[in-house]
CSV table of C-alpha atoms and ligand atoms in Angstrom, one decimal:
chain,number,residue,atom,x,y,z
A,1,MET,CA,-75.9,-30.2,-12.6
A,2,SER,CA,-75.4,-33.7,-11.5
A,3,LYS,CA,-72.3,-33.7,-9.3
A,4,THR,CA,-72.2,-30.9,-5.5
A,5,PHE,CA,-69.2,-29.5,-6.3
A,6,ARG,CA,-67.4,-28.8,-2.6
A,7,VAL,CA,-65.6,-25.9,-2.7
A,8,PHE,CA,-63.6,-23.6,0.5
A,9,ALA,CA,-62.7,-20.0,0.6
A,10,THR,CA,-60.1,-19.0,2.6
A,11,CYS,CA,-61.7,-15.5,2.7
A,12,ASP,CA,-65.4,-14.0,2.2
A,13,ILE,CA,-65.3,-12.6,-1.7
A,14,GLY,CA,-69.5,-11.4,-0.8
A,15,PRO,CA,-71.7,-11.5,-2.9
A,16,SER,CA,-70.5,-13.4,-5.2
A,17,ILE,CA,-70.5,-16.6,-2.4
A,18,ASP,CA,-74.4,-16.4,-3.6
A,19,LEU,CA,-74.6,-17.6,-7.0
A,20,LEU,CA,-72.3,-20.6,-5.9
A,21,ARG,CA,-74.7,-21.5,-3.6
A,22,LYS,CA,-77.7,-20.6,-6.2
A,23,ARG,CA,-75.9,-23.5,-8.1
A,24,GLY,CA,-75.6,-25.9,-5.5
A,25,TYR,CA,-72.5,-25.7,-4.6
A,26,ASP,CA,-71.2,-27.1,-1.2
A,27,VAL,CA,-70.0,-23.4,-0.3
A,28,GLU,CA,-67.6,-22.9,2.9
A,29,VAL,CA,-66.8,-19.7,3.2
A,30,TYR,CA,-63.3,-18.9,6.2
A,31,PRO,CA,-64.9,-16.8,8.5
A,32,GLN,CA,-62.2,-15.0,9.8
A,33,PRO,CA,-61.5,-11.5,8.3
A,34,GLU,CA,-57.1,-13.1,8.4
A,35,ALA,CA,-56.2,-15.8,6.8
A,36,PRO,CA,-57.1,-19.3,7.4
A,37,PRO,CA,-53.4,-21.3,9.1
A,38,LYS,CA,-52.0,-23.1,5.8
A,39,SER,CA,-52.7,-25.8,8.1
A,40,LEU,CA,-56.6,-25.8,7.9
A,41,ILE,CA,-55.7,-25.3,4.1
A,42,ILE,CA,-54.4,-28.3,3.8
A,43,GLN,CA,-56.9,-30.1,5.9
A,44,LYS,CA,-59.8,-28.7,4.2
A,45,VAL,CA,-58.2,-29.8,0.7
A,46,LYS,CA,-57.7,-33.2,1.9
A,47,SER,CA,-61.5,-33.6,3.1
A,48,GLY,CA,-62.0,-33.9,-1.0
A,49,ILE,CA,-63.0,-30.4,-1.8
A,50,ASP,CA,-63.3,-29.7,-6.3
A,51,GLY,CA,-62.4,-26.4,-5.6
A,52,LEU,CA,-60.4,-23.8,-3.3
A,53,ILE,CA,-60.9,-20.0,-3.9
A,54,THR,CA,-57.9,-18.4,-2.6
A,55,THR,CA,-56.2,-15.0,-2.1
A,56,LEU,CA,-52.7,-13.2,-2.1
A,57,ARG,CA,-52.0,-14.1,1.7
A,58,ASP,CA,-52.4,-17.9,1.0
A,59,PRO,CA,-49.5,-19.8,0.2
A,60,ILE,CA,-50.0,-22.5,-2.7
A,61,ASP,CA,-47.5,-24.7,-3.3
A,62,ALA,CA,-46.4,-28.9,-3.6
A,63,GLU,CA,-47.9,-29.2,-0.6
A,64,VAL,CA,-51.8,-28.3,-0.3
A,65,PHE,CA,-51.9,-29.6,-4.0
A,66,GLU,CA,-50.1,-33.0,-2.7
A,67,ALA,CA,-52.9,-32.7,-0.1
A,68,GLY,CA,-55.7,-32.3,-2.9
A,69,LYS,CA,-54.5,-35.1,-5.3
A,70,GLY,CA,-57.7,-37.1,-7.0
A,71,SER,CA,-59.8,-34.4,-6.0
A,72,LEU,CA,-59.0,-30.8,-5.8
A,73,LYS,CA,-59.6,-29.7,-9.7
A,74,VAL,CA,-58.9,-25.7,-9.3
A,75,VAL,CA,-58.1,-23.0,-7.4
A,76,ALA,CA,-59.6,-19.7,-7.9
A,77,GLN,CA,-57.8,-17.0,-7.0
A,78,ILE,CA,-59.0,-13.0,-6.0
A,79,ALA,CA,-56.6,-11.4,-7.2
A,80,VAL,CA,-54.3,-10.4,-10.6
A,81,GLY,CA,-51.0,-11.2,-8.4
A,82,PHE,CA,-50.4,-14.7,-8.0
A,83,ASP,CA,-46.8,-14.7,-6.4
A,84,ASN,CA,-48.3,-17.2,-3.6
A,85,ILE,CA,-49.1,-19.6,-6.1
A,86,ASN,CA,-46.7,-22.1,-6.5
A,87,ARG,CA,-47.1,-22.3,-10.5
A,88,ALA,CA,-44.1,-24.9,-11.3
A,89,ASP,CA,-45.6,-27.4,-8.4
A,90,ALA,CA,-49.0,-26.3,-9.8
A,91,ASN,CA,-48.2,-27.5,-13.2
A,92,ARG,CA,-46.6,-31.0,-11.4
A,93,TYR,CA,-50.5,-31.5,-10.1
A,94,GLN,CA,-52.0,-30.6,-13.3
A,95,ILE,CA,-54.5,-28.4,-11.2
A,96,PRO,CA,-55.7,-24.7,-13.1
A,97,PHE,CA,-55.7,-22.0,-11.2
A,98,THR,CA,-57.1,-19.1,-11.9
A,99,ASN,CA,-56.5,-14.8,-11.0
A,100,THR,CA,-58.6,-11.6,-11.5
A,101,ALA,CA,-56.6,-9.9,-14.2
A,102,GLU,CA,-58.1,-6.6,-16.5
A,103,VAL,CA,-60.9,-5.7,-13.7
A,104,LEU,CA,-58.6,-4.3,-11.1
A,105,THR,CA,-56.5,-2.5,-13.5
A,106,GLU,CA,-58.3,0.8,-13.7
A,107,ALA,CA,-59.0,0.9,-10.1
A,108,THR,CA,-55.3,0.5,-9.6
A,109,ALA,CA,-53.7,2.2,-11.4
A,110,GLU,CA,-55.9,5.7,-10.2
A,111,PHE,CA,-54.4,4.7,-7.1
A,112,ALA,CA,-51.7,4.8,-7.7
A,113,PHE,CA,-51.6,8.0,-9.5
A,114,PHE,CA,-53.9,9.3,-6.0
A,115,MET,CA,-51.4,8.4,-3.7
A,116,LEU,CA,-48.5,10.0,-6.3
A,117,GLY,CA,-50.5,13.0,-5.8
A,118,ALA,CA,-50.6,13.2,-2.2
A,119,LEU,CA,-47.1,12.2,-1.8
A,120,ALA,CA,-45.9,15.2,-4.2
A,121,ARG,CA,-48.5,18.1,-2.7
A,122,ARG,CA,-47.7,16.8,0.8
A,123,MET,CA,-51.3,15.8,1.4
A,124,TRP,CA,-51.3,14.4,4.8
A,125,THR,CA,-48.8,16.8,6.7
A,126,ALA,CA,-51.3,19.1,5.8
A,127,GLU,CA,-53.8,18.0,6.7
A,128,HIS,CA,-52.6,16.9,10.1
A,129,LEU,CA,-51.2,20.9,10.3
A,130,THR,CA,-55.7,21.5,10.0
A,131,ARG,CA,-56.8,18.7,12.5
A,132,GLU,CA,-54.0,19.7,15.0
A,133,ASN,CA,-54.3,23.2,15.2
A,134,GLN,CA,-51.5,24.4,13.7
A,135,TRP,CA,-52.4,26.3,11.2
A,136,GLY,CA,-51.5,29.4,11.8
A,137,TYR,CA,-51.4,31.3,7.9
A,138,TRP,CA,-51.6,31.8,4.6
A,139,HIS,CA,-48.1,32.3,3.5
A,140,PRO,CA,-46.3,32.2,0.2
A,141,TYR,CA,-44.0,29.6,1.7
A,142,LEU,CA,-44.6,28.4,4.6
A,143,PRO,CA,-44.7,26.2,6.6
A,144,PHE,CA,-43.9,23.9,3.6
A,145,LEU,CA,-44.2,23.7,-0.5
A,146,GLY,CA,-45.3,20.9,-2.5
A,147,ASN,CA,-44.4,19.5,-5.7
A,148,GLU,CA,-46.2,20.2,-8.8
A,149,VAL,CA,-47.3,16.6,-11.1
A,150,THR,CA,-48.1,18.8,-13.7
A,151,GLY,CA,-45.2,18.7,-16.6
A,152,LYS,CA,-43.2,16.5,-14.9
A,153,THR,CA,-41.3,13.0,-16.0
A,154,ILE,CA,-42.7,10.1,-14.8
A,155,ALA,CA,-40.7,6.7,-14.9
A,156,ILE,CA,-43.6,3.8,-15.7
A,157,ILE,CA,-41.6,0.8,-14.6
A,158,GLY,CA,-43.4,-2.5,-15.5
A,159,THR,CA,-46.0,-1.9,-19.1
A,160,GLY,CA,-48.3,-4.4,-18.4
A,161,ARG,CA,-52.1,-4.1,-18.4
A,162,ILE,CA,-51.2,-1.3,-14.8
A,163,GLY,CA,-48.6,0.2,-16.1
A,164,LEU,CA,-49.8,1.1,-18.9
A,165,ALA,CA,-53.2,2.5,-17.5
A,166,MET,CA,-50.9,4.5,-15.0
A,167,ILE,CA,-49.6,5.8,-18.4
A,168,LYS,CA,-53.2,6.9,-19.5
A,169,LYS,CA,-53.7,8.8,-16.2
A,170,CYS,CA,-50.2,10.7,-16.6
A,171,ALA,CA,-50.4,11.5,-19.9
A,172,GLY,CA,-53.7,13.0,-19.0
A,173,PHE,CA,-52.0,15.1,-16.3
A,174,ASP,CA,-49.5,15.9,-19.1
A,175,MET,CA,-46.8,15.0,-17.9
A,176,ASN,CA,-43.8,13.2,-20.1
A,177,ILE,CA,-43.3,9.7,-19.4
A,178,LEU,CA,-40.4,7.1,-20.4
A,179,CYS,CA,-41.3,3.3,-19.8
A,180,TYR,CA,-39.4,0.6,-19.1
A,181,ASP,CA,-39.9,-3.0,-18.8
A,182,PRO,CA,-37.7,-5.9,-18.4
A,183,ALA,CA,-40.1,-8.0,-20.9
A,184,TYR,CA,-41.6,-6.9,-23.4
A,185,GLN,CA,-42.1,-3.4,-25.0
A,186,ASN,CA,-45.8,-2.1,-26.6
A,187,LYS,CA,-44.9,0.3,-28.9
A,188,GLU,CA,-48.1,0.6,-30.5
A,189,PHE,CA,-50.0,1.6,-26.8
A,190,VAL,CA,-46.8,4.0,-26.6
A,191,THR,CA,-47.2,5.6,-30.3
A,192,ALA,CA,-51.1,6.5,-29.9
A,193,ILE,CA,-50.2,7.8,-26.5
A,194,GLN,CA,-47.8,10.4,-28.1
A,195,ASP,CA,-50.3,10.6,-30.9
A,196,THR,CA,-53.0,11.3,-28.1
A,197,MET,CA,-50.7,14.4,-26.5
A,198,ASP,CA,-49.6,15.6,-30.1
A,199,LEU,CA,-53.0,16.3,-30.6
A,200,ARG,CA,-53.7,17.8,-27.1
A,201,VAL,CA,-51.3,20.4,-28.3
A,202,ALA,CA,-52.6,21.0,-31.7
A,203,ARG,CA,-56.2,21.4,-30.0
A,204,GLY,CA,-55.3,24.0,-27.5
A,205,ILE,CA,-55.9,21.7,-24.9
A,206,SER,CA,-52.4,21.5,-23.5
A,207,LYS,CA,-49.6,24.0,-24.3
A,208,GLU,CA,-46.6,22.3,-23.6
A,209,LYS,CA,-45.8,18.8,-25.9
A,210,ASN,CA,-45.5,16.3,-24.3
A,211,TRP,CA,-43.7,12.8,-25.3
A,212,ILE,CA,-43.4,9.8,-24.1
A,213,LYS,CA,-40.3,6.5,-24.9
A,214,TYR,CA,-39.0,3.4,-24.1
A,215,VAL,CA,-35.9,3.9,-22.2
A,216,PRO,CA,-33.5,1.7,-20.8
A,217,LEU,CA,-33.8,1.3,-16.3
A,218,ASN,CA,-30.9,3.4,-15.9
A,219,ASP,CA,-32.3,6.3,-18.1
A,220,ALA,CA,-35.9,6.1,-16.3
A,221,LEU,CA,-34.4,6.0,-13.0
A,222,ALA,CA,-32.0,8.9,-13.7
A,223,GLN,CA,-34.1,11.3,-15.8
A,224,ALA,CA,-37.4,11.0,-13.9
A,225,ASP,CA,-39.4,13.3,-11.2
A,226,PHE,CA,-41.5,10.4,-10.5
A,227,VAL,CA,-40.9,6.6,-10.2
A,228,SER,CA,-44.0,4.2,-10.2
A,229,VAL,CA,-43.7,0.2,-10.0
A,230,HIS,CA,-45.7,-2.3,-12.1
A,231,VAL,CA,-44.3,-5.6,-12.3
A,232,PRO,CA,-44.5,-8.5,-10.9
A,233,LEU,CA,-43.1,-9.6,-8.2
A,234,ILE,CA,-40.6,-12.5,-10.2
A,235,ARG,CA,-38.5,-14.0,-7.6
A,236,GLU,CA,-34.7,-15.4,-8.9
A,237,GLY,CA,-34.8,-18.6,-11.2
A,238,GLU,CA,-38.7,-18.1,-12.0
A,239,SER,CA,-37.2,-16.1,-15.0
A,240,SER,CA,-35.0,-14.5,-16.5
A,241,THR,CA,-35.9,-11.3,-16.0
A,242,PRO,CA,-36.3,-11.0,-12.0
A,243,THR,CA,-38.1,-8.3,-9.8
A,244,TYR,CA,-37.1,-9.2,-6.7
A,245,HIS,CA,-35.8,-6.4,-5.2
A,246,LEU,CA,-35.5,-4.4,-7.8
A,247,PHE,CA,-35.6,-1.4,-6.0
A,248,ASN,CA,-32.6,-1.6,-3.9
A,249,GLU,CA,-29.6,0.0,-2.9
A,250,GLN,CA,-28.1,0.4,-6.5
A,251,SER,CA,-31.3,1.5,-8.6
A,252,LEU,CA,-32.2,3.9,-6.2
A,253,ARG,CA,-29.2,5.7,-5.9
A,254,LYS,CA,-29.7,6.4,-9.6
A,255,MET,CA,-32.7,8.1,-8.9
A,256,LYS,CA,-32.5,11.8,-8.7
A,257,SER,CA,-32.9,13.0,-5.2
A,258,SER,CA,-35.5,15.3,-5.8
A,259,ALA,CA,-37.5,12.2,-7.0
A,260,PHE,CA,-40.1,10.4,-5.5
A,261,LEU,CA,-41.1,6.3,-6.0
A,262,VAL,CA,-44.4,5.0,-5.7
A,263,ASN,CA,-45.2,1.2,-5.4
A,264,THR,CA,-48.9,-0.3,-6.1
A,265,SER,CA,-47.1,-3.7,-7.4
A,266,ARG,CA,-45.3,-6.1,-5.0
A,267,GLY,CA,-43.1,-5.4,-1.3
A,268,PRO,CA,-40.6,-7.6,-2.3
A,269,VAL,CA,-40.3,-6.1,-5.1
A,270,VAL,CA,-38.6,-3.1,-2.8
A,271,ASP,CA,-36.1,-4.0,-0.9
A,272,GLU,CA,-37.1,-1.6,1.9
A,273,ASN,CA,-34.6,-1.2,4.4
A,274,ALA,CA,-32.6,0.0,1.4
A,275,LEU,CA,-35.3,2.7,1.4
A,276,ALA,CA,-35.7,3.7,4.5
A,277,LYS,CA,-32.1,4.2,4.8
A,278,ALA,CA,-32.5,6.3,0.6
A,279,LEU,CA,-35.2,8.5,2.5
A,280,ARG,CA,-33.3,9.1,5.5
A,281,GLU,CA,-30.2,9.6,3.8
A,282,LYS,CA,-32.9,11.5,1.3
A,283,TRP,CA,-31.3,10.2,-1.9
A,284,ILE,CA,-34.3,10.6,-2.5
A,285,ALA,CA,-37.2,13.0,-1.6
A,286,GLY,CA,-40.1,10.8,-1.1
A,287,ALA,CA,-42.4,7.4,-1.1
A,288,ALA,CA,-45.0,5.7,-1.3
A,289,LEU,CA,-46.6,2.7,-0.7
A,290,ASP,CA,-49.6,-0.1,-1.0
A,291,VAL,CA,-47.1,-3.1,-1.1
A,292,TYR,CA,-44.6,-4.8,1.5
A,293,GLU,CA,-42.0,-7.4,2.1
A,294,LYS,CA,-44.4,-9.3,5.1
A,295,GLU,CA,-47.9,-7.3,5.2
A,296,PRO,CA,-49.7,-6.7,7.4
A,297,LEU,CA,-46.2,-4.0,7.7
A,298,PRO,CA,-44.4,-5.1,10.7
A,299,ALA,CA,-44.6,-3.1,14.1
A,300,ASN,CA,-41.0,-2.5,13.9
A,301,SER,CA,-40.7,-1.8,10.2
A,302,PRO,CA,-37.8,1.1,9.1
A,303,LEU,CA,-40.8,2.6,7.0
A,304,ARG,CA,-42.2,3.9,10.4
A,305,ASP,CA,-39.5,5.6,11.8
A,306,PRO,CA,-41.2,9.1,12.3
A,307,ALA,CA,-37.8,10.5,11.1
A,308,ILE,CA,-39.4,9.7,7.6
A,309,GLU,CA,-42.8,10.2,8.1
A,310,ASP,CA,-43.7,13.3,6.4
A,311,ARG,CA,-42.1,12.3,2.5
A,312,CYS,CA,-43.1,8.3,3.4
A,313,ARG,CA,-47.4,7.2,2.6
A,314,LEU,CA,-47.4,4.2,3.8
A,315,LEU,CA,-51.3,2.3,2.2
A,316,PRO,CA,-52.7,-1.1,3.2
A,317,HIS,CA,-52.6,-3.3,0.4
A,318,PHE,CA,-55.7,-1.0,-0.7
A,319,ALA,CA,-55.0,-0.1,-4.6
A,320,SER,CA,-57.9,-2.2,-6.2
A,321,ALA,CA,-60.3,-2.0,-3.0
A,322,ALA,CA,-62.7,0.0,-4.3
A,323,GLU,CA,-66.2,-1.2,-4.0
A,324,ILE,CA,-67.2,-2.5,-7.9
A,325,THR,CA,-64.0,-3.8,-8.6
A,326,ARG,CA,-64.0,-6.2,-5.0
A,327,LEU,CA,-67.2,-6.7,-5.5
A,328,SER,CA,-69.0,-6.8,-8.5
A,329,ASN,CA,-70.3,-10.3,-9.5
A,330,ASP,CA,-69.9,-8.9,-12.8
A,331,PRO,CA,-66.9,-11.0,-14.6
A,332,ASN,CA,-66.1,-8.4,-16.4
A,333,LYS,CA,-65.6,-5.5,-13.8
A,334,GLY,CA,-65.8,-7.7,-10.4
A,335,MET,CA,-63.1,-9.2,-8.5
A,336,ALA,CA,-65.0,-11.3,-7.2
A,337,GLY,CA,-67.5,-12.0,-9.7
A,338,ARG,CA,-64.3,-12.9,-12.1
A,339,CYS,CA,-62.7,-15.2,-9.3
A,340,VAL,CA,-66.3,-17.2,-9.3
A,341,GLN,CA,-66.6,-17.6,-12.6
A,342,GLY,CA,-63.0,-18.7,-13.5
A,343,LEU,CA,-64.2,-21.4,-10.7
A,344,ILE,CA,-67.0,-22.0,-12.6
A,345,ASP,CA,-65.9,-22.9,-16.1
A,346,VAL,CA,-63.3,-24.9,-14.9
A,347,LEU,CA,-65.8,-26.8,-12.9
A,348,GLU,CA,-68.5,-27.3,-15.5
A,349,GLY,CA,-66.6,-28.1,-18.2
A,350,ASN,CA,-67.1,-24.3,-19.7
A,351,TYR,CA,-65.3,-24.5,-23.4
A,352,GLU,CA,-65.5,-28.2,-24.4
A,353,GLY,CA,-63.6,-28.8,-21.0
A,354,ASP,CA,-60.8,-27.1,-22.8
A,355,VAL,CA,-59.0,-25.6,-19.8
A,356,THR,CA,-56.6,-23.9,-22.4
A,357,LYS,CA,-59.4,-21.7,-23.8
A,358,MET,CA,-61.0,-20.6,-20.4
A,359,PRO,CA,-60.0,-17.0,-20.4
A,360,TYR,CA,-59.5,-17.0,-16.6
A,361,VAL,CA,-57.0,-19.7,-16.2
A,362,VAL,CA,-53.5,-18.5,-15.8
A,363,ASN,CA,-51.2,-21.9,-16.0
A,364,LYS,CA,-52.4,-23.2,-19.6
A,365,GLU,CA,-49.1,-24.2,-20.3
A,366,ALA,CA,-49.5,-27.4,-18.2
A,367,PHE,CA,-52.5,-28.4,-20.2
A,368,VAL,CA,-51.6,-28.3,-23.9
B,401,GLV,C1,-53.3,-7.1,-5.2
B,401,GLV,O1,-52.7,-7.2,-4.7
B,401,GLV,C2,-54.1,-7.9,-6.4
B,401,GLV,O2,-53.5,-9.0,-7.4
B,401,GLV,O3,-54.5,-7.7,-7.5
C-alpha cells in the first residue's frame, strides 16, 4: 500500500482499529464515550481524511460531505441502521457509506425476545420484590401474576433480517405468528417456518399446532398478544412506506388491552407521548423499549412516569450490545470487524474498485 490513509473514528470501536493501524493507516479515535460535536466531525473531515468511522449518534449530511469534497472517500457506520446518514446527500456527493448488517441480527432478535419475556413475566417487578425484602410468602396469585409467552400470538412488524430472526425465536416458543411488512413479504421463509411448526407436532415435540401468516397491519395489531417492531426508520418523503410514528394513538388503540409492545428498531417509529398515554390509560398492558425518539432518554420523558413503571421496561439501546456481536474482528461475526472491512474495501479498491460489488456498501445506486 503506497498511500497512508487517514481515518477519523467518532468513537473507539475496539481492537479492530488496530487492524487498520497494522495496515499502515493513520487513525485518530475520538477519545470520549459521548458523541463528538458535529463541528468537530466537520473539522476532521475538512482536514482531508480519507475515511470516517461513524456511529448512529452522528448526523452525517450535506454539510459533512461538502467539508470532505475531493478528499473523503468513505463513511463506515458501525450499525445496521443508518437513518443518521442522509442517503440522498451521500449520493449527490458520490460518497459510498457502509453499514454492519447481518452480524447483529441474532443478537438483536434474542434481546427483543428476552425483553418480551421479562415484560410478560414481570421479572423486573419480581426482582424488586425480592431485593427490597417484600417477598413475604409463596401464594398462588399474590402479589401478582405474569403472562405466559408459550402458545400466544405475536405480531412481527417488519420482516427484514431481524424480524425473520425474531420469528425463528418465537417459533421455538410455540407461538403463533402474524407477520406484517410495509414493503416486502418473505413468503418462502414463512412457509419454511410453518413446515417446522408442523414437523414439531408430527414428531411429538409440540402438542398444539402453531401457525404463521402475513396479514394487514390492522389485523396484526388487533389479534396479537405481543407486537414486536423490526422496521427501519423511514421518515415521510424518504420512501412510499414511511415508518415514522407508525405506532401512534390510532394504531396503539387497535391493540388488545392485554397486549404488549416491544421496540428494538428505532425510537421515532413509536410516538412516545402516545405510548405513555396508552400505558397510563391502559389501552395496552405494557411495553418494553430499547430505542427512543431522543437518546439517551431525557430525564423528563413521559415514559419515566412512576405510574407506569411496573409495565414499561426501558433499556439503553442495548440489543446488539454483546461481546462478539459488537467487537469481533471477524467481519462475519462482529460489527467492528465488518465496519473496518467496509472501510478497507472502499479505500483499497477491493472488488476491482467497483463500489457496486462491495458487499457492505449501502448506497450502491449512486455508482451504477
Ligand atoms: C443499532 O441500533 C444498529 O442499527 O446497529
